[in-house]
């Protein structure tokens, strides 16, 4: 005698709270790992990711400091070297002659006697000391100042390249810019290390309008020169002198 099979139940038993299938939550199929959604993935899905941290080694570095060009000063150096070499050689020769039982030169004997007998307030002693002080100050100034005042340093786009612009060339370029202004008859431009002086003569138009146009044109020209230290601008416009 066989027992008939039990009919299937009308409905499946409710799953336990912890046994809910993943598919019901929109996840992976049964047995597949469930992906974990992090904050970074959520930001990427939203199109707004975290702000990347810039690499300090790849960013643009600070602009290199621009300094004036230093003069070689070959002429003062050559003159000073010749004087020192000549004086030292002459003194060495006289000392060697005295060591060889010969008489010293007359100029050295007179100089030694004068330094031993003349008082400090003597005119020649004061004059000699003043000349020595002036020469010493001159040499110190040459050693401490760069020189080459006629060359204006330009901005350094690359750290390995230095460029300079002659002041006369800069004045010529700014003069051409000022001559393009309507009403300007003649222009004189002086370019210094910290100032540009423009003096123009206008034979028609109002002077204030010409001055404004000349100032704008020269200011644009100064910006195009790409100087490291843009000079201040002074513009003067007047009527040309009348012919007698």
Coordinates of N, CA and C in Angstrom, one line a residue:
X1 N 0.9 -1.2 0.0 CA 0.0 0.0 0.0 C 0.9 1.2 0.0
X2 N 0.6 2.0 -1.0 CA 1.5 3.2 -1.1 C 0.7 4.5 -0.7
X3 N 1.5 5.4 -0.1 CA 0.9 6.6 0.4 C 0.9 7.7 -0.7
X4 N -0.2 8.2 -1.1 CA -0.2 9.2 -2.2 C 0.6 10.5 -1.8
X5 N 1.3 11.1 -2.8 CA 2.1 12.3 -2.5 C 1.2 13.5 -2.0
X6 N 1.8 14.2 -1.1 CA 1.1 15.4 -0.6 C 1.0 16.5 -1.6
X7 N -0.1 17.1 -1.7 CA -0.2 18.2 -2.7 C 0.6 19.4 -2.3
X8 N 1.1 20.1 -3.3 CA 1.9 21.3 -3.0 C 1.1 22.3 -2.3
X9 N 1.8 23.1 -1.4 CA 1.0 24.1 -0.7 C 0.6 25.2 -1.7
X10 N -0.5 25.9 -1.3 CA -1.0 27.0 -2.2 C -0.1 28.2 -2.3
X11 N 0.7 28.4 -1.3 CA 1.7 29.5 -1.3 C 2.9 29.1 -0.6
X12 N 4.1 29.7 -1.1 CA 5.3 29.4 -0.4 C 5.4 30.1 0.9
X13 N 6.1 29.5 1.8 CA 6.3 30.1 3.1 C 7.0 31.4 3.0
X14 N 6.7 32.3 3.9 CA 7.4 33.7 3.9 C 8.8 33.5 4.3
X15 N 9.7 34.0 3.6 CA 11.1 33.9 4.0 C 11.4 34.7 5.3
X16 N 12.4 34.2 6.0 CA 12.8 34.9 7.2 C 13.3 36.3 6.9
X17 N 13.3 37.2 7.9 CA 13.8 38.6 7.6 C 15.2 38.6 7.1
X18 N 16.0 37.7 7.5 CA 17.4 37.8 7.0 C 17.7 37.0 5.8
X19 N 16.6 36.3 5.2 CA 16.8 35.4 4.1 C 16.2 35.9 2.8
X20 N 16.0 37.2 2.8 CA 15.4 37.8 1.6 C 16.3 37.7 0.4
X21 N 15.9 37.2 -0.8 CA 16.8 37.1 -1.9 C 17.4 38.5 -2.3
X22 N 18.6 38.4 -2.9 CA 19.2 39.6 -3.4 C 18.4 40.2 -4.6
X23 N 17.8 39.3 -5.4 CA 17.2 39.8 -6.6 C 16.0 40.6 -6.2
X24 N 15.4 40.4 -5.1 CA 14.2 41.2 -4.7 C 14.7 42.7 -4.4
X25 N 15.9 42.9 -4.1 CA 16.4 44.2 -3.8 C 17.1 44.8 -5.0
X26 N 17.0 44.2 -6.2 CA 17.6 44.8 -7.4 C 19.1 44.5 -7.4
X27 N 19.6 43.5 -6.7 CA 21.0 43.2 -6.6 C 21.4 42.1 -7.6
X28 N 22.5 41.4 -7.2 CA 23.0 40.3 -8.1 C 22.1 39.1 -7.9
X29 N 22.2 38.1 -8.8 CA 21.5 36.9 -8.7 C 21.9 36.1 -7.5
X30 N 21.2 35.0 -7.2 CA 21.5 34.2 -6.0 C 22.9 33.6 -6.2
X31 N 23.7 33.7 -5.2 CA 25.0 33.1 -5.1 C 26.1 34.1 -5.7
X32 N 25.7 35.2 -6.3 CA 26.7 36.2 -6.8 C 27.0 37.2 -5.7
X33 N 28.3 37.7 -5.7 CA 28.6 38.7 -4.7 C 27.9 40.0 -4.9
X34 N 27.5 40.7 -3.9 CA 26.8 41.9 -4.0 C 27.8 43.1 -4.0
X35 N 27.8 43.9 -5.0 CA 28.7 45.0 -5.1 C 28.4 46.0 -4.0
X36 N 29.5 46.6 -3.4 CA 29.4 47.6 -2.4 C 29.5 49.0 -3.0
X37 N 28.6 49.8 -2.8 CA 28.5 51.2 -3.4 C 29.1 52.2 -2.4
X38 N 30.3 52.7 -2.7 CA 31.0 53.7 -1.8 C 30.6 55.1 -2.2
X39 N 31.1 56.1 -1.3 CA 30.8 57.5 -1.6 C 31.5 58.0 -2.9
X40 N 32.7 57.5 -3.2 CA 33.3 57.9 -4.4 C 32.6 57.5 -5.6
X41 N 32.0 56.2 -5.6 CA 31.2 55.7 -6.7 C 29.9 56.5 -6.9
X42 N 29.4 56.9 -5.8 CA 28.2 57.7 -5.8 C 28.5 59.1 -6.4
X43 N 29.6 59.7 -6.1 CA 30.0 60.9 -6.7 C 30.2 60.8 -8.1
X44 N 30.9 59.7 -8.5 CA 31.2 59.5 -10.0 C 29.9 59.3 -10.7
X45 N 28.9 58.6 -10.2 CA 27.6 58.4 -10.9 C 26.9 59.7 -11.0
X46 N 27.0 60.6 -10.0 CA 26.4 61.9 -10.0 C 27.1 62.9 -10.9
X47 N 28.3 62.6 -11.3 CA 29.0 63.5 -12.2 C 29.9 64.5 -11.4
X48 N 29.9 64.4 -10.1 CA 30.7 65.3 -9.3 C 31.6 64.5 -8.4
X49 N 32.8 64.3 -8.9 CA 33.8 63.5 -8.2 C 34.5 64.4 -7.2
X50 N 35.3 63.8 -6.3 CA 36.0 64.6 -5.3 C 37.1 65.4 -6.0
X51 N 37.4 66.5 -5.4 CA 38.4 67.4 -6.0 C 39.8 66.8 -6.0
X52 N 40.4 66.6 -7.1 CA 41.8 66.0 -7.1 C 42.8 66.8 -6.4
X53 N 43.7 66.2 -5.7 CA 44.7 67.0 -5.0 C 45.9 67.3 -6.0
X54 N 46.2 68.5 -6.2 CA 47.3 68.8 -7.2 C 48.6 68.3 -6.7
X55 N 49.4 67.9 -7.7 CA 50.7 67.4 -7.4 C 51.6 68.6 -7.3
X56 N 52.3 68.9 -6.1 CA 53.2 70.0 -6.0 C 54.3 70.0 -7.0
X57 N 54.7 68.9 -7.5 CA 55.8 68.9 -8.4 C 55.5 69.2 -9.9
X58 N 54.1 69.1 -10.2 CA 53.7 69.4 -11.6 C 53.2 70.7 -11.8
X59 N 52.8 71.5 -10.7 CA 52.2 72.8 -10.9 C 53.3 73.8 -11.3
X60 N 52.8 74.9 -11.9 CA 53.8 76.0 -12.3 C 54.5 76.6 -11.0
X61 N 55.8 76.7 -11.1 CA 56.5 77.3 -10.0 C 56.5 78.8 -10.0
X62 N 57.0 79.4 -9.0 CA 57.0 80.9 -8.9 C 57.9 81.5 -10.0
X63 N 57.5 82.7 -10.5 CA 58.2 83.3 -11.5 C 59.6 83.7 -11.1
X64 N 60.6 83.5 -11.9 CA 62.0 83.8 -11.5 C 62.1 85.3 -11.3
X65 N 62.9 85.7 -10.3 CA 63.2 87.1 -10.0 C 64.1 87.7 -11.1
X66 N 63.7 88.8 -11.6 CA 64.4 89.5 -12.7 C 65.2 90.6 -12.1
X67 N 66.5 90.5 -12.4 CA 67.5 91.5 -11.9 C 68.1 92.2 -13.1
X68 N 68.7 93.3 -12.8 CA 69.4 94.1 -13.8 C 70.7 93.4 -14.3
X69 N 71.1 93.7 -15.5 CA 72.3 93.2 -16.0 C 73.5 93.9 -15.4
X70 N 74.5 93.1 -15.1 CA 75.7 93.6 -14.5 C 76.8 93.8 -15.6
X71 N 77.4 95.0 -15.5 CA 78.4 95.4 -16.4 C 79.7 94.7 -16.1
X72 N 80.5 94.3 -17.2 CA 81.8 93.6 -17.0 C 82.8 94.6 -16.5
X73 N 82.7 95.9 -17.0 CA 83.6 97.0 -16.6 C 85.1 96.6 -16.9
X74 N 85.3 96.3 -18.2 CA 86.6 95.9 -18.6 C 87.6 97.1 -18.5
X75 N 87.2 98.3 -18.8 CA 88.2 99.4 -18.8 C 88.6 99.8 -17.4
X76 N 87.7 100.0 -16.4 CA 88.2 100.2 -15.0 C 89.0 99.1 -14.5
X77 N 88.6 97.8 -14.8 CA 89.4 96.7 -14.3 C 90.8 96.7 -14.9
X78 N 90.9 97.0 -16.2 CA 92.2 97.0 -16.9 C 93.1 98.1 -16.3
X79 N 92.5 99.3 -16.1 CA 93.3 100.4 -15.6 C 93.8 100.1 -14.2
X80 N 92.9 99.6 -13.4 CA 93.3 99.3 -12.0 C 94.4 98.2 -12.0
X81 N 94.2 97.2 -12.8 CA 95.2 96.1 -12.8 C 96.5 96.6 -13.3
X82 N 96.5 97.5 -14.3 CA 97.8 98.0 -14.9 C 98.5 98.9 -13.8
X83 N 97.7 99.7 -13.1 CA 98.4 100.5 -12.1 C 98.9 99.7 -10.9
X84 N 98.2 98.7 -10.5 CA 98.7 97.8 -9.4 C 99.9 97.0 -9.8
X85 N 99.8 96.5 -11.0 CA 100.9 95.7 -11.5 C 102.2 96.6 -11.7
X86 N 102.0 97.8 -12.3 CA 103.2 98.6 -12.5 C 103.8 99.1 -11.2
X87 N 102.9 99.5 -10.2 CA 103.5 99.9 -8.9 C 104.1 98.8 -8.1
X88 N 103.5 97.6 -8.1 CA 104.1 96.5 -7.4 C 105.4 96.0 -8.1
X89 N 105.4 96.0 -9.4 CA 106.7 95.6 -10.1 C 107.8 96.6 -9.8
X90 N 107.5 97.9 -9.9 CA 108.5 98.9 -9.6 C 109.0 98.9 -8.2
X91 N 108.1 98.7 -7.2 CA 108.6 98.6 -5.8 C 109.4 97.3 -5.6
X92 N 109.0 96.2 -6.2 CA 109.7 95.0 -6.1 C 111.1 95.1 -6.7
X93 N 111.2 95.8 -7.8 CA 112.5 96.0 -8.4 C 113.4 96.8 -7.5
X94 N 112.9 97.9 -6.9 CA 113.7 98.7 -6.0 C 114.1 98.0 -4.8
X95 N 113.2 97.2 -4.2 CA 113.6 96.4 -3.0 C 114.7 95.4 -3.4
X96 N 114.6 94.8 -4.5 CA 115.6 93.8 -4.9 C 116.9 94.5 -5.2
X97 N 116.9 95.7 -5.7 CA 118.1 96.5 -5.9 C 118.8 96.9 -4.6
X98 N 118.0 97.3 -3.6 CA 118.6 97.6 -2.3 C 119.1 96.3 -1.7
X99 N 118.5 95.2 -1.8 CA 119.1 94.0 -1.3 C 120.4 93.6 -2.0
X100 N 120.5 94.0 -3.2 CA 121.8 93.7 -3.9 C 122.8 94.8 -3.7
X101 N 122.8 95.5 -2.6 CA 123.7 96.5 -2.2 C 123.8 97.7 -3.2
X102 N 122.7 98.0 -3.8 CA 122.6 99.2 -4.6 C 121.7 100.3 -3.9
X103 N 121.8 101.5 -4.4 CA 121.1 102.6 -3.7 C 119.6 102.5 -4.2
X104 N 118.7 102.9 -3.3 CA 117.3 103.0 -3.7 C 117.1 104.1 -4.7
X105 N 115.9 104.0 -5.4 CA 115.6 105.0 -6.3 C 115.3 106.3 -5.6
X106 N 115.5 107.4 -6.4 CA 115.3 108.7 -5.8 C 113.9 109.0 -5.4
X107 N 112.9 108.5 -6.1 CA 111.5 108.8 -5.8 C 111.1 108.1 -4.5
X108 N 111.7 106.9 -4.2 CA 111.4 106.2 -3.0 C 112.0 106.8 -1.8
X109 N 113.2 107.3 -2.0 CA 113.9 108.1 -0.9 C 113.1 109.3 -0.6
X110 N 112.7 110.1 -1.6 CA 112.0 111.3 -1.3 C 110.6 111.0 -0.7
X111 N 109.9 109.9 -1.2 CA 108.6 109.6 -0.6 C 108.8 109.2 0.8
X112 N 109.8 108.4 1.2 CA 110.0 108.0 2.6 C 110.3 109.2 3.4
X113 N 111.2 110.1 3.0 CA 111.5 111.3 3.8 C 110.3 112.2 3.9
X114 N 109.5 112.3 2.9 CA 108.3 113.2 3.0 C 107.3 112.6 4.0
X115 N 107.1 111.3 3.9 CA 106.1 110.7 4.9 C 106.7 110.8 6.3
X116 N 108.0 110.8 6.5 CA 108.5 110.8 7.8 C 108.6 112.2 8.4
X117 N 108.7 113.2 7.5 CA 108.9 114.6 8.0 C 107.7 115.5 7.9
X118 N 106.8 115.3 6.9 CA 105.7 116.2 6.7 C 104.6 115.9 7.8
X119 N 104.0 117.0 8.3 CA 102.9 116.8 9.3 C 101.7 116.4 8.6
X120 N 100.7 115.9 9.3 CA 99.5 115.3 8.8 C 98.6 116.4 8.2
X121 N 98.7 117.7 8.6 CA 97.9 118.7 8.1 C 98.5 119.4 6.9
X122 N 99.6 118.9 6.4 CA 100.2 119.5 5.2 C 99.2 119.4 4.0
X123 N 99.3 120.3 3.1 CA 98.4 120.4 2.0 C 98.5 119.2 1.1
X124 N 99.7 118.8 0.7 CA 99.9 117.6 -0.1 C 99.5 116.3 0.5
X125 N 99.6 116.2 1.8 CA 99.2 115.0 2.5 C 97.6 115.0 2.4
X126 N 97.0 116.1 2.7 CA 95.5 116.1 2.6 C 95.0 115.9 1.2
X127 N 95.7 116.4 0.2 CA 95.3 116.2 -1.2 C 95.4 114.7 -1.5
X128 N 96.5 114.2 -1.2 CA 96.8 112.7 -1.5 C 95.7 111.8 -0.8
X129 N 95.4 112.2 0.5 CA 94.4 111.4 1.2 C 93.0 111.5 0.6
X130 N 92.7 112.7 0.1 CA 91.4 112.9 -0.5 C 91.3 112.2 -1.8
X131 N 92.4 112.2 -2.6 CA 92.4 111.4 -3.9 C 92.2 109.9 -3.6
X132 N 92.9 109.4 -2.6 CA 92.8 108.0 -2.3 C 91.4 107.6 -1.8
X133 N 90.8 108.5 -1.1 CA 89.4 108.2 -0.6 C 88.5 108.2 -1.8
X134 N 88.6 109.2 -2.7 CA 87.7 109.3 -3.8 C 87.9 108.0 -4.7
X135 N 89.1 107.6 -5.0 CA 89.3 106.4 -5.8 C 88.8 105.2 -5.1
X136 N 88.9 105.1 -3.8 CA 88.4 103.9 -3.1 C 86.8 103.9 -3.1
X137 N 86.2 105.1 -2.9 CA 84.7 105.1 -3.1 C 84.3 104.8 -4.5
X138 N 85.0 105.3 -5.5 CA 84.6 105.0 -6.8 C 84.7 103.5 -7.1
X139 N 85.7 102.8 -6.6 CA 85.9 101.4 -6.8 C 84.8 100.6 -6.0
X140 N 84.4 101.1 -4.9 CA 83.3 100.4 -4.1 C 82.0 100.6 -4.8
X141 N 81.7 101.7 -5.4 CA 80.5 102.0 -6.1 C 80.4 101.1 -7.4
X142 N 81.6 101.0 -8.1 CA 81.6 100.1 -9.2 C 81.4 98.6 -8.9
X143 N 81.9 98.2 -7.7 CA 81.7 96.8 -7.3 C 80.3 96.5 -6.8
X144 N 79.6 97.5 -6.2 CA 78.3 97.3 -5.6 C 77.1 97.6 -6.5
X145 N 77.3 98.3 -7.6 CA 76.2 98.6 -8.5 C 76.3 97.8 -9.8
X146 N 75.2 97.4 -10.4 CA 75.2 96.6 -11.6 C 75.7 97.3 -12.9
X147 N 75.4 98.6 -13.0 CA 75.7 99.2 -14.2 C 74.8 98.9 -15.4
X148 N 75.2 99.1 -16.6 CA 74.4 98.9 -17.8 C 73.0 99.5 -17.7
X149 N 73.0 100.8 -17.4 CA 71.8 101.5 -17.2 C 71.0 101.6 -18.5
X150 N 71.7 101.5 -19.7 CA 71.0 101.6 -21.0 C 70.2 100.4 -21.4
X151 N 70.3 99.3 -20.6 CA 69.6 98.1 -20.9 C 68.5 97.8 -19.9
X152 N 67.3 97.7 -20.3 CA 66.1 97.4 -19.4 C 65.8 95.9 -19.4
X153 N 65.8 95.3 -18.3 CA 65.5 93.8 -18.3 C 64.0 93.6 -18.6
X154 N 63.8 92.5 -19.3 CA 62.5 92.1 -19.8 C 62.0 90.9 -18.9
X155 N 60.7 90.7 -19.0 CA 60.1 89.5 -18.3 C 60.7 88.2 -18.7
X156 N 60.9 87.3 -17.8 CA 61.5 86.0 -18.0 C 60.4 85.0 -18.1
X157 N 60.1 84.6 -19.4 CA 59.1 83.5 -19.6 C 59.7 82.2 -19.3
X158 N 61.0 82.0 -19.5 CA 61.7 80.8 -19.2 C 62.9 81.1 -18.2
X159 N 63.1 80.2 -17.3 CA 64.1 80.4 -16.3 C 65.5 80.5 -16.9
X160 N 65.7 79.8 -18.0 CA 67.1 79.8 -18.6 C 67.3 80.9 -19.6
X161 N 66.4 81.8 -19.9 CA 66.5 82.8 -20.9 C 66.4 84.2 -20.2
X162 N 67.4 85.0 -20.5 CA 67.3 86.4 -20.0 C 67.4 87.3 -21.3
X163 N 66.5 88.3 -21.2 CA 66.4 89.3 -22.4 C 66.4 90.7 -21.8
X164 N 67.0 91.6 -22.6 CA 67.1 93.0 -22.3 C 66.8 93.8 -23.5
X165 N 66.3 95.0 -23.3 CA 65.9 95.9 -24.3 C 66.6 97.3 -24.1
X166 N 67.3 97.7 -25.2 CA 68.0 99.0 -25.1 C 67.0 100.2 -24.9
X167 N 67.3 101.1 -24.1 CA 66.4 102.2 -23.9 C 66.1 103.1 -25.1
X168 N 67.1 103.2 -26.0 CA 66.9 104.0 -27.2 C 65.9 103.3 -28.1
X169 N 66.1 101.9 -28.2 CA 65.1 101.2 -29.0 C 63.7 101.2 -28.5
X170 N 63.6 101.2 -27.1 CA 62.3 101.3 -26.5 C 61.7 102.7 -26.8
X171 N 62.5 103.7 -26.7 CA 62.0 105.1 -27.0 C 61.5 105.2 -28.4
X172 N 62.3 104.6 -29.3 CA 61.9 104.7 -30.7 C 60.6 103.9 -31.0
X173 N 60.4 102.8 -30.4 CA 59.1 102.0 -30.5 C 58.0 102.8 -30.0
X174 N 58.1 103.4 -28.8 CA 57.0 104.2 -28.2 C 56.8 105.5 -29.0
X175 N 57.8 106.0 -29.6 CA 57.6 107.2 -30.4 C 56.7 106.9 -31.6
X176 N 57.0 105.7 -32.2 CA 56.2 105.3 -33.4 C 54.7 105.1 -33.0
X177 N 54.5 104.6 -31.8 CA 53.1 104.4 -31.3 C 52.5 105.7 -31.1
X178 N 53.2 106.7 -30.6 CA 52.6 108.0 -30.3 C 52.3 108.7 -31.6
X179 N 53.1 108.6 -32.6 CA 52.9 109.2 -33.9 C 51.7 108.7 -34.7
X180 N 51.2 107.6 -34.3 CA 50.0 107.0 -34.9 C 48.7 107.7 -34.5
X181 N 48.8 108.5 -33.4 CA 47.6 109.2 -32.9 C 47.3 110.4 -33.8
X182 N 46.0 110.5 -34.1 CA 45.6 111.6 -35.0 C 45.8 113.0 -34.3
X183 N 46.4 113.9 -35.0 CA 46.6 115.2 -34.4 C 48.0 115.5 -33.9
X184 N 48.8 114.5 -33.8 CA 50.2 114.6 -33.3 C 51.1 115.0 -34.4
X185 N 51.8 116.0 -34.2 CA 52.8 116.5 -35.2 C 54.2 116.0 -35.0
X186 N 54.6 116.0 -33.7 CA 56.0 115.6 -33.4 C 55.9 115.0 -32.0
X187 N 56.9 114.1 -31.7 CA 56.9 113.5 -30.4 C 58.4 113.3 -30.0
X188 N 58.6 113.6 -28.7 CA 59.9 113.2 -28.1 C 59.7 112.3 -26.9
X189 N 60.4 111.2 -26.9 CA 60.2 110.2 -25.9 C 61.5 110.0 -25.2
X190 N 61.5 110.0 -23.9 CA 62.7 109.7 -23.1 C 62.3 108.5 -22.2
X191 N 63.1 107.5 -22.3 CA 62.8 106.2 -21.5 C 63.9 106.1 -20.4
X192 N 63.5 106.1 -19.2 CA 64.4 105.9 -18.1 C 64.2 104.5 -17.5
X193 N 64.9 104.2 -16.4 CA 64.7 102.9 -15.8 C 63.4 102.8 -15.0
X194 N 62.8 103.9 -14.6 CA 61.6 103.8 -13.8 C 60.5 104.8 -14.4
X195 N 60.8 105.5 -15.5 CA 59.9 106.5 -15.9 C 60.0 106.7 -17.4
X196 N 58.9 106.9 -18.1 CA 58.8 107.3 -19.5 C 58.2 108.6 -19.6
X197 N 58.9 109.6 -20.2 CA 58.4 110.9 -20.4 C 58.1 111.1 -21.9
X198 N 56.9 111.5 -22.2 CA 56.5 111.8 -23.6 C 56.1 113.2 -23.7
X199 N 56.6 113.9 -24.7 CA 56.3 115.3 -25.0 C 55.9 115.4 -26.4
X200 N 54.6 115.7 -26.7 CA 54.1 115.7 -28.0 C 53.6 117.1 -28.4
X201 N 53.6 117.4 -29.7 CA 53.1 118.6 -30.2 C 51.9 118.3 -31.1
X202 N 50.7 118.9 -30.9 CA 49.5 118.7 -31.7 C 49.1 119.9 -32.4
X203 N 48.9 119.8 -33.7 CA 48.5 121.0 -34.4 C 47.0 121.1 -34.7
X204 N 46.2 120.1 -34.3 CA 44.8 120.2 -34.4 C 44.2 119.2 -33.4
X205 N 42.9 119.3 -33.2 CA 42.2 118.5 -32.1 C 42.4 119.2 -30.8
X206 N 41.5 118.8 -29.9 CA 41.7 119.3 -28.5 C 42.8 118.7 -27.8
X207 N 43.5 119.4 -27.0 CA 44.7 118.9 -26.4 C 44.4 117.8 -25.4
X208 N 43.3 117.9 -24.7 CA 42.9 116.8 -23.7 C 42.6 115.5 -24.5
X209 N 42.0 115.6 -25.6 CA 41.7 114.4 -26.4 C 43.0 113.7 -26.9
X210 N 43.9 114.6 -27.4 CA 45.1 114.1 -27.9 C 46.0 113.5 -26.8
X211 N 46.0 114.1 -25.6 CA 46.7 113.6 -24.5 C 46.2 112.3 -24.1
X212 N 44.9 112.1 -24.0 CA 44.3 110.8 -23.6 C 44.6 109.7 -24.7
X213 N 44.6 110.1 -25.9 CA 44.9 109.1 -27.0 C 46.4 108.7 -26.9
X214 N 47.2 109.7 -26.8 CA 48.7 109.4 -26.7 C 49.0 108.6 -25.5
X215 N 48.4 108.9 -24.4 CA 48.6 108.1 -23.1 C 48.2 106.7 -23.3
X216 N 47.0 106.5 -23.9 CA 46.6 105.1 -24.1 C 47.5 104.3 -25.1
X217 N 47.9 105.0 -26.2 CA 48.7 104.3 -27.2 C 50.1 104.0 -26.6
X218 N 50.7 104.9 -25.8 CA 52.0 104.7 -25.3 C 51.9 103.6 -24.1
X219 N 50.8 103.7 -23.4 CA 50.7 102.6 -22.3 C 50.6 101.2 -22.9
X220 N 49.8 101.1 -24.0 CA 49.8 99.8 -24.7 C 51.1 99.4 -25.3
X221 N 51.9 100.4 -25.8 CA 53.2 100.1 -26.3 C 54.2 99.7 -25.2
X222 N 54.1 100.3 -24.0 CA 54.9 99.9 -22.8 C 54.5 98.4 -22.4
X223 N 53.3 98.1 -22.5 CA 52.9 96.7 -22.1 C 53.4 95.7 -23.1
X224 N 53.4 96.1 -24.4 CA 53.9 95.2 -25.4 C 55.4 95.0 -25.3
X225 N 56.2 95.9 -24.7 CA 57.6 95.8 -24.6 C 58.0 94.7 -23.6
X226 N 57.0 94.2 -22.8 CA 57.3 93.1 -21.8 C 58.4 93.4 -20.9
X227 N 58.5 94.6 -20.3 CA 59.5 94.9 -19.4 C 59.3 94.3 -18.0
X228 N 60.3 93.9 -17.4 CA 60.2 93.3 -16.0 C 59.6 94.2 -15.0
X229 N 60.0 95.5 -15.1 CA 59.5 96.6 -14.2 C 58.9 97.7 -15.1
X230 N 57.6 97.6 -15.4 CA 57.0 98.7 -16.2 C 57.2 100.0 -15.6
X231 N 57.8 101.0 -16.4 CA 58.0 102.3 -15.9 C 56.7 103.1 -15.8
X232 N 56.8 104.2 -15.0 CA 55.6 105.1 -14.9 C 55.6 106.0 -16.2
X233 N 54.4 106.4 -16.5 CA 54.2 107.2 -17.8 C 53.8 108.6 -17.5
X234 N 54.5 109.5 -18.2 CA 54.2 111.0 -18.1 C 54.0 111.5 -19.5
X235 N 52.9 112.1 -19.8 CA 52.6 112.6 -21.1 C 52.2 114.1 -21.0
X236 N 52.9 114.8 -21.9 CA 52.6 116.3 -22.0 C 52.4 116.6 -23.5
X237 N 51.3 117.3 -23.7 CA 50.9 117.7 -25.1 C 50.7 119.2 -25.1
X238 N 51.3 119.8 -26.1 CA 51.2 121.3 -26.3 C 51.1 121.6 -27.8
X239 N 50.8 122.8 -28.0 CA 50.8 123.3 -29.4 C 52.2 123.6 -29.9
X240 N 52.4 123.4 -31.2 CA 53.8 123.7 -31.7 C 54.0 125.2 -31.7
X241 N 55.3 125.6 -31.6 CA 55.6 127.0 -31.6 C 55.2 127.6 -32.9
X242 N 54.7 128.8 -32.9 CA 54.4 129.5 -34.1 C 55.6 130.0 -34.8
X243 N 55.6 130.0 -36.1 CA 56.7 130.5 -36.9 C 56.6 132.0 -37.0
X244 N 57.7 132.7 -36.9 CA 57.7 134.1 -36.9 C 57.5 134.6 -38.4

